[in-house]
PDB file of C-alpha atoms in Angstrom:
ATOM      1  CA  UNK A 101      10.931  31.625  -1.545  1.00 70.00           C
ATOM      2  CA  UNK A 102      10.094  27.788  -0.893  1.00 80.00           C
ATOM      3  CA  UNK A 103      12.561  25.723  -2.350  1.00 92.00           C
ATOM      4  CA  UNK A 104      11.268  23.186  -4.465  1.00 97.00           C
ATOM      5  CA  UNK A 105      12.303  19.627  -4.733  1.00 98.00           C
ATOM      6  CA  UNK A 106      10.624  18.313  -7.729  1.00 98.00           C
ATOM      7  CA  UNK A 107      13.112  16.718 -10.052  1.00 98.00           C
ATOM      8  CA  UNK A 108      15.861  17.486  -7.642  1.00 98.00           C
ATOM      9  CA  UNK A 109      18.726  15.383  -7.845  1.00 98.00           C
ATOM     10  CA  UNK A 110      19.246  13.536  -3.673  1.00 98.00           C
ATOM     11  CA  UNK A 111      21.934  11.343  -2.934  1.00 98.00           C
ATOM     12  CA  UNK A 112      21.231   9.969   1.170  1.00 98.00           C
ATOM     13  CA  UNK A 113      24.059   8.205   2.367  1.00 98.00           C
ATOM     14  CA  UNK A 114      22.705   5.217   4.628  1.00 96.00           C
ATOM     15  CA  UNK A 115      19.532   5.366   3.274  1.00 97.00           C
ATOM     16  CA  UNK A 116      18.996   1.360   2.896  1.00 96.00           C
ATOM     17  CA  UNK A 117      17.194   1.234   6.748  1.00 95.00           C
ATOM     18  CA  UNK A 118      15.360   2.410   9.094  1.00 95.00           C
ATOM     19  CA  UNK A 119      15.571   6.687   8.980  1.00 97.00           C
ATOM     20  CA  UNK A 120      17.251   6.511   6.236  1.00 97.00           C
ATOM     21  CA  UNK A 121      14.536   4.595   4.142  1.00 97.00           C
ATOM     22  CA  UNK A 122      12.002   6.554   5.552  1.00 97.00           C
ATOM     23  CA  UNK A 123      13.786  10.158   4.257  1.00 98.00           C
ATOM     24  CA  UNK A 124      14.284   8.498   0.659  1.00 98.00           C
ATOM     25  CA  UNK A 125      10.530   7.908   0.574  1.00 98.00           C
ATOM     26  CA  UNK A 126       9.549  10.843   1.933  1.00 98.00           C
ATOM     27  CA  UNK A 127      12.181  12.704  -0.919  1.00 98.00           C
ATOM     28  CA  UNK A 128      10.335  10.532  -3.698  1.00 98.00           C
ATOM     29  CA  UNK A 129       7.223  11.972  -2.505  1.00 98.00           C
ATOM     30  CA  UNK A 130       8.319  15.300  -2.954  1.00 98.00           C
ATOM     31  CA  UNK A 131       9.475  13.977  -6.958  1.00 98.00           C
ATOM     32  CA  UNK A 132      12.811  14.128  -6.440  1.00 98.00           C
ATOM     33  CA  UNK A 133      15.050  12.016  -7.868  1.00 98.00           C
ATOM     34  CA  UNK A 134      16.972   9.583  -4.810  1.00 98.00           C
ATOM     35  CA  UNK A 135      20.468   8.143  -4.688  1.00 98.00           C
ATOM     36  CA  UNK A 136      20.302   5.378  -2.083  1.00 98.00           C
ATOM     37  CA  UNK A 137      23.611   4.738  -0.234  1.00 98.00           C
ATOM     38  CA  UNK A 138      24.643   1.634   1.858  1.00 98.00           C
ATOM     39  CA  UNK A 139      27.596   0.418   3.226  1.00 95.00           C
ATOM     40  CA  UNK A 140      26.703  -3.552   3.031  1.00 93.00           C
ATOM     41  CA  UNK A 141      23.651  -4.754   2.101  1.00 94.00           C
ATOM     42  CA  UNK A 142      22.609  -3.849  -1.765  1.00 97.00           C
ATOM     43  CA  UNK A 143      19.286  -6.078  -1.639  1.00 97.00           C
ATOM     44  CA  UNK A 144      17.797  -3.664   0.907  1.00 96.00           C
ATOM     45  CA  UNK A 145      18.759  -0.402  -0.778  1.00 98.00           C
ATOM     46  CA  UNK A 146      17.047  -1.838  -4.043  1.00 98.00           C
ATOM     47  CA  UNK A 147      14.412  -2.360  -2.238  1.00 98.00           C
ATOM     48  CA  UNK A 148      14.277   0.653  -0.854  1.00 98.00           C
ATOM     49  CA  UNK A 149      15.014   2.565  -4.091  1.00 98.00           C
ATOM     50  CA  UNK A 150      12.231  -0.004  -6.101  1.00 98.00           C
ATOM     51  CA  UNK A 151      10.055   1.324  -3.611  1.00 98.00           C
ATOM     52  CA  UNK A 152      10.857   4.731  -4.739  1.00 98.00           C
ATOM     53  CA  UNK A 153      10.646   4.506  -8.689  1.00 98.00           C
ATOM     54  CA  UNK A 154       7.092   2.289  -8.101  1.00 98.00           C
ATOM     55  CA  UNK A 155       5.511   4.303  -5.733  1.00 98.00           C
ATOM     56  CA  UNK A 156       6.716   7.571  -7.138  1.00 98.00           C
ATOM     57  CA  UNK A 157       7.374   7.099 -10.659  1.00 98.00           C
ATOM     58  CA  UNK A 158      10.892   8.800  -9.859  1.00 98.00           C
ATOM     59  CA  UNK A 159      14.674   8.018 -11.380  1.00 98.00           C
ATOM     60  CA  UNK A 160      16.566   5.949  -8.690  1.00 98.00           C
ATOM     61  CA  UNK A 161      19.925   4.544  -8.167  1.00 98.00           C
ATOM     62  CA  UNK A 162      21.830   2.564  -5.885  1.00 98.00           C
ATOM     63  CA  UNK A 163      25.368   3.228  -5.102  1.00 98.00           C
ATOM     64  CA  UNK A 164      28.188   1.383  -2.420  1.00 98.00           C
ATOM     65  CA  UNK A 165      30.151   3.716   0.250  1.00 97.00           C
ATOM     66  CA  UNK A 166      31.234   3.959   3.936  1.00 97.00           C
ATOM     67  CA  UNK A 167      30.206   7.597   5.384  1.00 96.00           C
ATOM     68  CA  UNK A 168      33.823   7.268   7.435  1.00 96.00           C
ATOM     69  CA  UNK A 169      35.932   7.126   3.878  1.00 97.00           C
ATOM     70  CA  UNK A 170      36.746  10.092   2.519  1.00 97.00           C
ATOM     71  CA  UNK A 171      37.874   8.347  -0.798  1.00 98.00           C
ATOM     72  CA  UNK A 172      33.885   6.403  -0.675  1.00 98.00           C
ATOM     73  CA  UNK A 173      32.396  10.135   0.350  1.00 98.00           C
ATOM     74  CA  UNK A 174      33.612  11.678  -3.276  1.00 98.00           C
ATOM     75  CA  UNK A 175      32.881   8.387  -5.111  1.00 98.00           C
ATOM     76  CA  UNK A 176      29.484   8.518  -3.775  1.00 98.00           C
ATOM     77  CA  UNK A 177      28.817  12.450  -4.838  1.00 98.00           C
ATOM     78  CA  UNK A 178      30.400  11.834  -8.508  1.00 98.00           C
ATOM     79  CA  UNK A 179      28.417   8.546  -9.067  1.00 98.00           C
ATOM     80  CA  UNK A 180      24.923  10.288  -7.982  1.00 98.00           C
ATOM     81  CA  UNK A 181      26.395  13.602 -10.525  1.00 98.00           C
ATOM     82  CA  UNK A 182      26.877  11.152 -13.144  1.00 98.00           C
ATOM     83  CA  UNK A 183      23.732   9.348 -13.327  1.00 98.00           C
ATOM     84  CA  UNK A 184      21.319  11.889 -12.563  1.00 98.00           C
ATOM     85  CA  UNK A 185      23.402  14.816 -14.270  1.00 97.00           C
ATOM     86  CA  UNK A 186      23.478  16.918 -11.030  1.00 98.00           C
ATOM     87  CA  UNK A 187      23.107  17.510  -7.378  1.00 98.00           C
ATOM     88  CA  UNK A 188      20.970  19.262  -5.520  1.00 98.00           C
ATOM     89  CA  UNK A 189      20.371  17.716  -2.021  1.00 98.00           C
ATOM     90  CA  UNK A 190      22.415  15.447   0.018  1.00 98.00           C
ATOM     91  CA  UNK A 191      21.651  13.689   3.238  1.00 98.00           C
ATOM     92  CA  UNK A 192      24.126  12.488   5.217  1.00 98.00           C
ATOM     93  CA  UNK A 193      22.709   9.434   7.369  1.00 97.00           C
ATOM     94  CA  UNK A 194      25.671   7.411   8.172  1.00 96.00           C
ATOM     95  CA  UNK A 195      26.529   7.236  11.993  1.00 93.00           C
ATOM     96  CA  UNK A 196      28.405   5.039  14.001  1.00 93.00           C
ATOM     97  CA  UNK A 197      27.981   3.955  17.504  1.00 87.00           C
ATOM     98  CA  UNK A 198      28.188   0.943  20.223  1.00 90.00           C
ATOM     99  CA  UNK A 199      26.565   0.344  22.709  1.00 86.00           C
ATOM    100  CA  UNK A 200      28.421   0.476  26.040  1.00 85.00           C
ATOM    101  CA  UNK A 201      28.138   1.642  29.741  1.00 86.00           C
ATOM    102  CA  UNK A 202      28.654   5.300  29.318  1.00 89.00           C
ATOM    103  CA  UNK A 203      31.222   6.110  32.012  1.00 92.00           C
ATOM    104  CA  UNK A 204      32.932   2.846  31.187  1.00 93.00           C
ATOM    105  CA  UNK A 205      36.598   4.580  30.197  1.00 95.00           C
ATOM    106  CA  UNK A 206      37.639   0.942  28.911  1.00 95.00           C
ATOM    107  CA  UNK A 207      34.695  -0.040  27.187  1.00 94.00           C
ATOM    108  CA  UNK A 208      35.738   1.058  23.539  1.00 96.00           C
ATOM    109  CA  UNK A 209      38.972   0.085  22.093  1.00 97.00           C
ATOM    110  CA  UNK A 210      41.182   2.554  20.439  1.00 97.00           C
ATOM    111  CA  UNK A 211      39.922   1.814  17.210  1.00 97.00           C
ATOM    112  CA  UNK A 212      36.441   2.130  18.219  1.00 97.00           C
ATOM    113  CA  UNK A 213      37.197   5.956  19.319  1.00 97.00           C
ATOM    114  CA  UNK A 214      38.579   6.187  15.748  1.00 98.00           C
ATOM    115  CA  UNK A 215      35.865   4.778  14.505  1.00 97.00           C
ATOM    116  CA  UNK A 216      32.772   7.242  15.751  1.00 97.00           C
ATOM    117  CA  UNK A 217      35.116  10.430  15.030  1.00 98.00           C
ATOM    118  CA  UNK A 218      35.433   8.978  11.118  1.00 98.00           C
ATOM    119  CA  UNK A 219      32.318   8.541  10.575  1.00 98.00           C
ATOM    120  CA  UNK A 220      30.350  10.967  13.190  1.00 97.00           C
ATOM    121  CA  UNK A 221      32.869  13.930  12.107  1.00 98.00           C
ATOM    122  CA  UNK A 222      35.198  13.621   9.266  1.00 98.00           C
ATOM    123  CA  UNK A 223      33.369  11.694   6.759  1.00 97.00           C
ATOM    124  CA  UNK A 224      30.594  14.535   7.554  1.00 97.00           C
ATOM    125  CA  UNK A 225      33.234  17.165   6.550  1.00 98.00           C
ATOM    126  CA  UNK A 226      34.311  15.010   3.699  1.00 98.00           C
ATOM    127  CA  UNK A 227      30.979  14.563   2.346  1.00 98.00           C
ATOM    128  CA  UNK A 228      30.308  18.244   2.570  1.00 98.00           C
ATOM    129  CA  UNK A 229      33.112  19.369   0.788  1.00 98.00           C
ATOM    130  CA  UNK A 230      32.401  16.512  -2.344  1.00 98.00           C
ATOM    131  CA  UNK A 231      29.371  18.256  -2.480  1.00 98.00           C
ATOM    132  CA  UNK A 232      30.470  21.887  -2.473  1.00 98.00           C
ATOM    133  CA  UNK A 233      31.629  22.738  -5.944  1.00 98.00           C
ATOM    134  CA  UNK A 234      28.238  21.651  -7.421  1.00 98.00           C
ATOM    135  CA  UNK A 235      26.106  23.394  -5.084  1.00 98.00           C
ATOM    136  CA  UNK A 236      27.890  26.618  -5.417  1.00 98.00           C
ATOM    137  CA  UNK A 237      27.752  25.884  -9.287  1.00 98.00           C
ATOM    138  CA  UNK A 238      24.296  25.459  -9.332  1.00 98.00           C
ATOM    139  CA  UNK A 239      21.890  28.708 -10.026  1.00 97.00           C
ATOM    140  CA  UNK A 240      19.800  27.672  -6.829  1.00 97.00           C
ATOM    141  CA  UNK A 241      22.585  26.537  -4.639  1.00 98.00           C
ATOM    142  CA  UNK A 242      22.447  23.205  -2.737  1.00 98.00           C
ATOM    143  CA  UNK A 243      21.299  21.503   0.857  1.00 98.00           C
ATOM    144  CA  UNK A 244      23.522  19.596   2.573  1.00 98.00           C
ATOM    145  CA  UNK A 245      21.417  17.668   6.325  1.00 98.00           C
ATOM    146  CA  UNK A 246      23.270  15.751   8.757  1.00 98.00           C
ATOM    147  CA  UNK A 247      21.965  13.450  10.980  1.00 97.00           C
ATOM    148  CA  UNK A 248      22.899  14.241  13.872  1.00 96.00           C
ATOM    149  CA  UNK A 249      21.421  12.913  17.876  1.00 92.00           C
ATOM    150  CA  UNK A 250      20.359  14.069  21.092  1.00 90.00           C
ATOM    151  CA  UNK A 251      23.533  12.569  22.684  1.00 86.00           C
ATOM    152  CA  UNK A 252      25.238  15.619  20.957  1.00 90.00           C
ATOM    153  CA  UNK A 253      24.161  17.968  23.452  1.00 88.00           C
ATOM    154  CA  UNK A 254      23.305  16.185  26.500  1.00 84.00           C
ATOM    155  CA  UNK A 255      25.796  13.716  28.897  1.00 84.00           C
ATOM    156  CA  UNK A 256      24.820   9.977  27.897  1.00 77.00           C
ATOM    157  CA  UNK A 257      23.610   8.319  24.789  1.00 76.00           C
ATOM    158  CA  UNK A 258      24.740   4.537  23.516  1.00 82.00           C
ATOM    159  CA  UNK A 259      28.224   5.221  24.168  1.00 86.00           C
ATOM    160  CA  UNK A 260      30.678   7.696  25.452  1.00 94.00           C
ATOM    161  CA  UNK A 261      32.290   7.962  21.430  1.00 95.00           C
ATOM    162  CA  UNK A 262      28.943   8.412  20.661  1.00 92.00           C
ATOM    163  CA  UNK A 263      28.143  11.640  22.460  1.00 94.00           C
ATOM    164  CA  UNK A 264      31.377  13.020  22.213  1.00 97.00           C
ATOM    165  CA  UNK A 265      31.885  12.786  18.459  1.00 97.00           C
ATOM    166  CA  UNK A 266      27.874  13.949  17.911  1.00 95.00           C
ATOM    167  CA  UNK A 267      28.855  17.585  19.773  1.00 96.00           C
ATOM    168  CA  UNK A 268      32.072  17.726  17.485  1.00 98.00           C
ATOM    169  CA  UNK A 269      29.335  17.137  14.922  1.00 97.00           C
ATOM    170  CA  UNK A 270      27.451  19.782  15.429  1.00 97.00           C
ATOM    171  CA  UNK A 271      29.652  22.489  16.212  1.00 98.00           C
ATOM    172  CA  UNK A 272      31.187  21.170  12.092  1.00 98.00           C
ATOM    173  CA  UNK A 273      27.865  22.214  10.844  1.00 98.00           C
ATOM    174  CA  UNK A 274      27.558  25.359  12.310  1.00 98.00           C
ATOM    175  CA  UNK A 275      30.982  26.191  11.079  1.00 98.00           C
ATOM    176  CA  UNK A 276      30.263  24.601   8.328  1.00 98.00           C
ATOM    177  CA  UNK A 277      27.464  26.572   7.872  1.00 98.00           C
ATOM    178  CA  UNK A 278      28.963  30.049   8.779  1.00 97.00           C
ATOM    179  CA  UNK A 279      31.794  29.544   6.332  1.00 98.00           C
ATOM    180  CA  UNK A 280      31.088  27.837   2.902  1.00 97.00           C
ATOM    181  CA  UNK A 281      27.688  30.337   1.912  1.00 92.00           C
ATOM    182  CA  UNK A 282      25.635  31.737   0.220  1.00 96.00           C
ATOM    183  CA  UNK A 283      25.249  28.406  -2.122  1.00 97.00           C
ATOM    184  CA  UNK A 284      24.811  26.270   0.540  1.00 98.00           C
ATOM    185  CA  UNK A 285      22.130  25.660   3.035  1.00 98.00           C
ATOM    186  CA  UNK A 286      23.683  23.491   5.668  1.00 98.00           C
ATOM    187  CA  UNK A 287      21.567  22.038   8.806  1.00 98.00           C
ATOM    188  CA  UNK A 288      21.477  19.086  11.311  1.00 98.00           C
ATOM    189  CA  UNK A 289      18.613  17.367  12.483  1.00 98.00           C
ATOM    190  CA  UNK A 290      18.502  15.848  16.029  1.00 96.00           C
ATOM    191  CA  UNK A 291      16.666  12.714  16.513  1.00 94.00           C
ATOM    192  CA  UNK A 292      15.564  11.464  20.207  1.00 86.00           C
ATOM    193  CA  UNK A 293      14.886   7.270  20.605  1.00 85.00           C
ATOM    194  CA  UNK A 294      13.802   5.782  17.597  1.00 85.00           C
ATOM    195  CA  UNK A 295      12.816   2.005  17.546  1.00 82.00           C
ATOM    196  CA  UNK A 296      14.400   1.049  14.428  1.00 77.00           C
ATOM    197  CA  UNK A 297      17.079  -1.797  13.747  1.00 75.00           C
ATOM    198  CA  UNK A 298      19.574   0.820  14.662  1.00 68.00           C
ATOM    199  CA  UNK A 299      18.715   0.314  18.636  1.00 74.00           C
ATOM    200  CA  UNK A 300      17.458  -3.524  17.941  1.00 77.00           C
ATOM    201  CA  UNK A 301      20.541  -4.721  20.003  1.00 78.00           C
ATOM    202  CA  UNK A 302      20.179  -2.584  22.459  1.00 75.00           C
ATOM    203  CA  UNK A 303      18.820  -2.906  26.522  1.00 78.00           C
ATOM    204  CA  UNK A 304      15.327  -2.722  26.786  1.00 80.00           C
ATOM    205  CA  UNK A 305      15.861  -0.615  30.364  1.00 80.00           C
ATOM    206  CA  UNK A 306      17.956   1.389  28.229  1.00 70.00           C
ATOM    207  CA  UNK A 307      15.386   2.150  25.434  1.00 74.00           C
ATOM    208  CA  UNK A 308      12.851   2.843  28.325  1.00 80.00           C
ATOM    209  CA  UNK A 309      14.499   4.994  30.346  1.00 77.00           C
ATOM    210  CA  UNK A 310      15.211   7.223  27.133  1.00 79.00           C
ATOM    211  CA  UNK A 311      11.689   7.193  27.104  1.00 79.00           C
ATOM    212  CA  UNK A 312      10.848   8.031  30.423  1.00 79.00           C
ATOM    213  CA  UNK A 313      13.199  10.785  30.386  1.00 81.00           C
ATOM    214  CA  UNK A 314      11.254  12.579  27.213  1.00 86.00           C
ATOM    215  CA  UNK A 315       8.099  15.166  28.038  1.00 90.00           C
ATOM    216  CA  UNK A 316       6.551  12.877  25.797  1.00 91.00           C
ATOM    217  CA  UNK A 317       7.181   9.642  27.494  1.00 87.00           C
ATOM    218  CA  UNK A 318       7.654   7.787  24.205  1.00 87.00           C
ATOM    219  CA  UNK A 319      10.242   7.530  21.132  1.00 87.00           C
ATOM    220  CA  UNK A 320      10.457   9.666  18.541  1.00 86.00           C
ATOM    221  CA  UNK A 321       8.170   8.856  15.671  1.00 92.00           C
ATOM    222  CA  UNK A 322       9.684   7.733  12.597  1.00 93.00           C
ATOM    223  CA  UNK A 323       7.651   9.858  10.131  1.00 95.00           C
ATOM    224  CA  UNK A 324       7.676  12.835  11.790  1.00 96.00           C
ATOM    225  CA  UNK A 325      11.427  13.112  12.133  1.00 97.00           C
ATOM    226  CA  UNK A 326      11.916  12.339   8.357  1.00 98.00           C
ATOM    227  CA  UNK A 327       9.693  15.085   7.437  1.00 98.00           C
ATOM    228  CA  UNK A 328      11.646  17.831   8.915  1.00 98.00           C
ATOM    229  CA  UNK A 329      14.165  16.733   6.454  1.00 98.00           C
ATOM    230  CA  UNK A 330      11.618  17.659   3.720  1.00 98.00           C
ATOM    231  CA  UNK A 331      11.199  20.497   5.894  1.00 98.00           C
ATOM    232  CA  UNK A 332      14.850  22.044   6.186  1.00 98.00           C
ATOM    233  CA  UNK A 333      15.134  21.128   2.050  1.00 98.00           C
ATOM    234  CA  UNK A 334      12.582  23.737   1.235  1.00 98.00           C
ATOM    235  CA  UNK A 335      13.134  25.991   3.225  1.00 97.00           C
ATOM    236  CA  UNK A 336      15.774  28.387   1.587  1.00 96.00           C
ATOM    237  CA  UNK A 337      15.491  30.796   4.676  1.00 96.00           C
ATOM    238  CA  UNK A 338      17.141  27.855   7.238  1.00 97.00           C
ATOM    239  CA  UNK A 339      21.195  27.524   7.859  1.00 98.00           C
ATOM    240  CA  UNK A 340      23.293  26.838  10.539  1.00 98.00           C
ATOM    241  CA  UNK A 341      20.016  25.050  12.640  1.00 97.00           C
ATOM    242  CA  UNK A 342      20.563  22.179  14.934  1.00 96.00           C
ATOM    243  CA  UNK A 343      16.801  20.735  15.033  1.00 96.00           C
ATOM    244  CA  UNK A 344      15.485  18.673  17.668  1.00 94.00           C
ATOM    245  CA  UNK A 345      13.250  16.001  17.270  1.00 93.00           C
ATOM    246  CA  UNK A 346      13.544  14.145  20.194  1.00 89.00           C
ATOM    247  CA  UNK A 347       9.651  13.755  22.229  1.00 89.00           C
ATOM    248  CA  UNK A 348      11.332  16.750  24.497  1.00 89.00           C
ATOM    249  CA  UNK A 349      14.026  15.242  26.109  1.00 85.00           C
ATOM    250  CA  UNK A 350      16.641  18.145  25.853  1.00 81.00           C
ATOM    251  CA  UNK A 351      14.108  20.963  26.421  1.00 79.00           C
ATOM    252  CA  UNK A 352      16.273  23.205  28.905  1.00 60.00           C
ATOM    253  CA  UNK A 353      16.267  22.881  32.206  1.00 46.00           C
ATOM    254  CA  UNK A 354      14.791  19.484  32.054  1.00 48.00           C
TER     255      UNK A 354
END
């Protein structure tokens, strides 16, 4: 049966910007109760989570951690279990990426490479496995979403790192997802080009060609990628799903 998120507890971990933002309000709308994570810059998750508690009349909170730190991915689950009493959802947002010619071997230093894998791949493990305990505690289990990209499964993206460490991504949450149930409902959604401050820096011949190369011929539109999140929370049918959301630019054989 549908899964319901009212008074849920929802910690989403880079949710001060862009997609991030956008799944906190969309979680608010739903009545949950949202956690808003940042790595550096407070003012805009307290906007984002006074947003929220306005809008929605919902309990909010604002908490500190980098999605590549394990020791920041526990702090971040026990802070969001201590103020709301619980955990129900959690949204893992945090990414890492820089833009660089793609077949450029030299174009990212070593610590760059380390970089993308902490934060694209182990921090998602590490985030998962803060979370665990209390969603197989809890009498209706737990949802764990990952951001992931459409540079996971195709050849090109930002940056070499980029698409490299997003397939190691998503074969995690498959495993992850084959392993660690029945409590937990684990999924990754797949966004195409979206024109947020994440891309800002970014070529325009770049951002066009990713849209040129979509069915769609455009980017992927905010709103409607944050509500599949909604989407794959309710649904307690739904693990193990890597969901595109990308205008149709990885439809097979394209």
């Amino acid at each position: 049966m549908p899964y319901s998120l009212k008074d849920r507890s929802v910690l989403v971990v880079a949710g001060s910007r862009g997609l991030g933002a956008e799944i906190c309000r969309k979680f608010a709308a739903e009545g949950a109760k949202v956690a808003v994570g940042y790595v550096s810059n407070k003012a805009r998750a307290e906007d984002v989570a006074k947003e929220c508690q306005e809008k929605y009349g919902v309990k909010t909170a604002v908490f500190q951690g980098d999605g590549g730190s394990f020791a920041d991915c526990e702090r971040l689950v026990e802070e969001t279990k201590k103020e709301f009493g619980g955990l129900d959802v959690v949204i893992n947002n945090a990414g890492w990426t820089k833009y660089t010619q793609f077949g450029d071997l030299y174009a990212l230093t070593e610590e760059e490479w380390d970089r993308a894998f902490a934060v694209n791949v182990k921090g998602q493990m590490a985030l998962c496995r803060a979370a665990l305990p209390t969603f197989n505690e809890n009498p209706d289990g737990g949802v764990y979403i990952v951001t992931s990209s459409v540079a996971g499964k195709s050849i090109g993206g930002s940056a070499m790192a980029y698409a490299v460490t997003k397939a190691a991504q998503l074969q995690l949450i498959r495993c992850l997802a084959q392993t660690q149930g029945p409590k937990a409902r684990i999924n990754a959604v797949l966004p195409g080009l979206l024109l947020t401050e994440w891309v800002e820096d970014f070529p325009d011949e770049w951002k066009k060609g990713a849209m040129a190369r979509s069915v769609l011929n455009r980017s992927t539109d905010l709103e409607d990628c944050a509500n599949v999140y909604v989407m794959l929370a309710k649904n307690s049918s739904m693990t193990g799903n890597l969901i595109s959301v990308d205008a149709g630019v990885n439809i097979i054989g394209r």
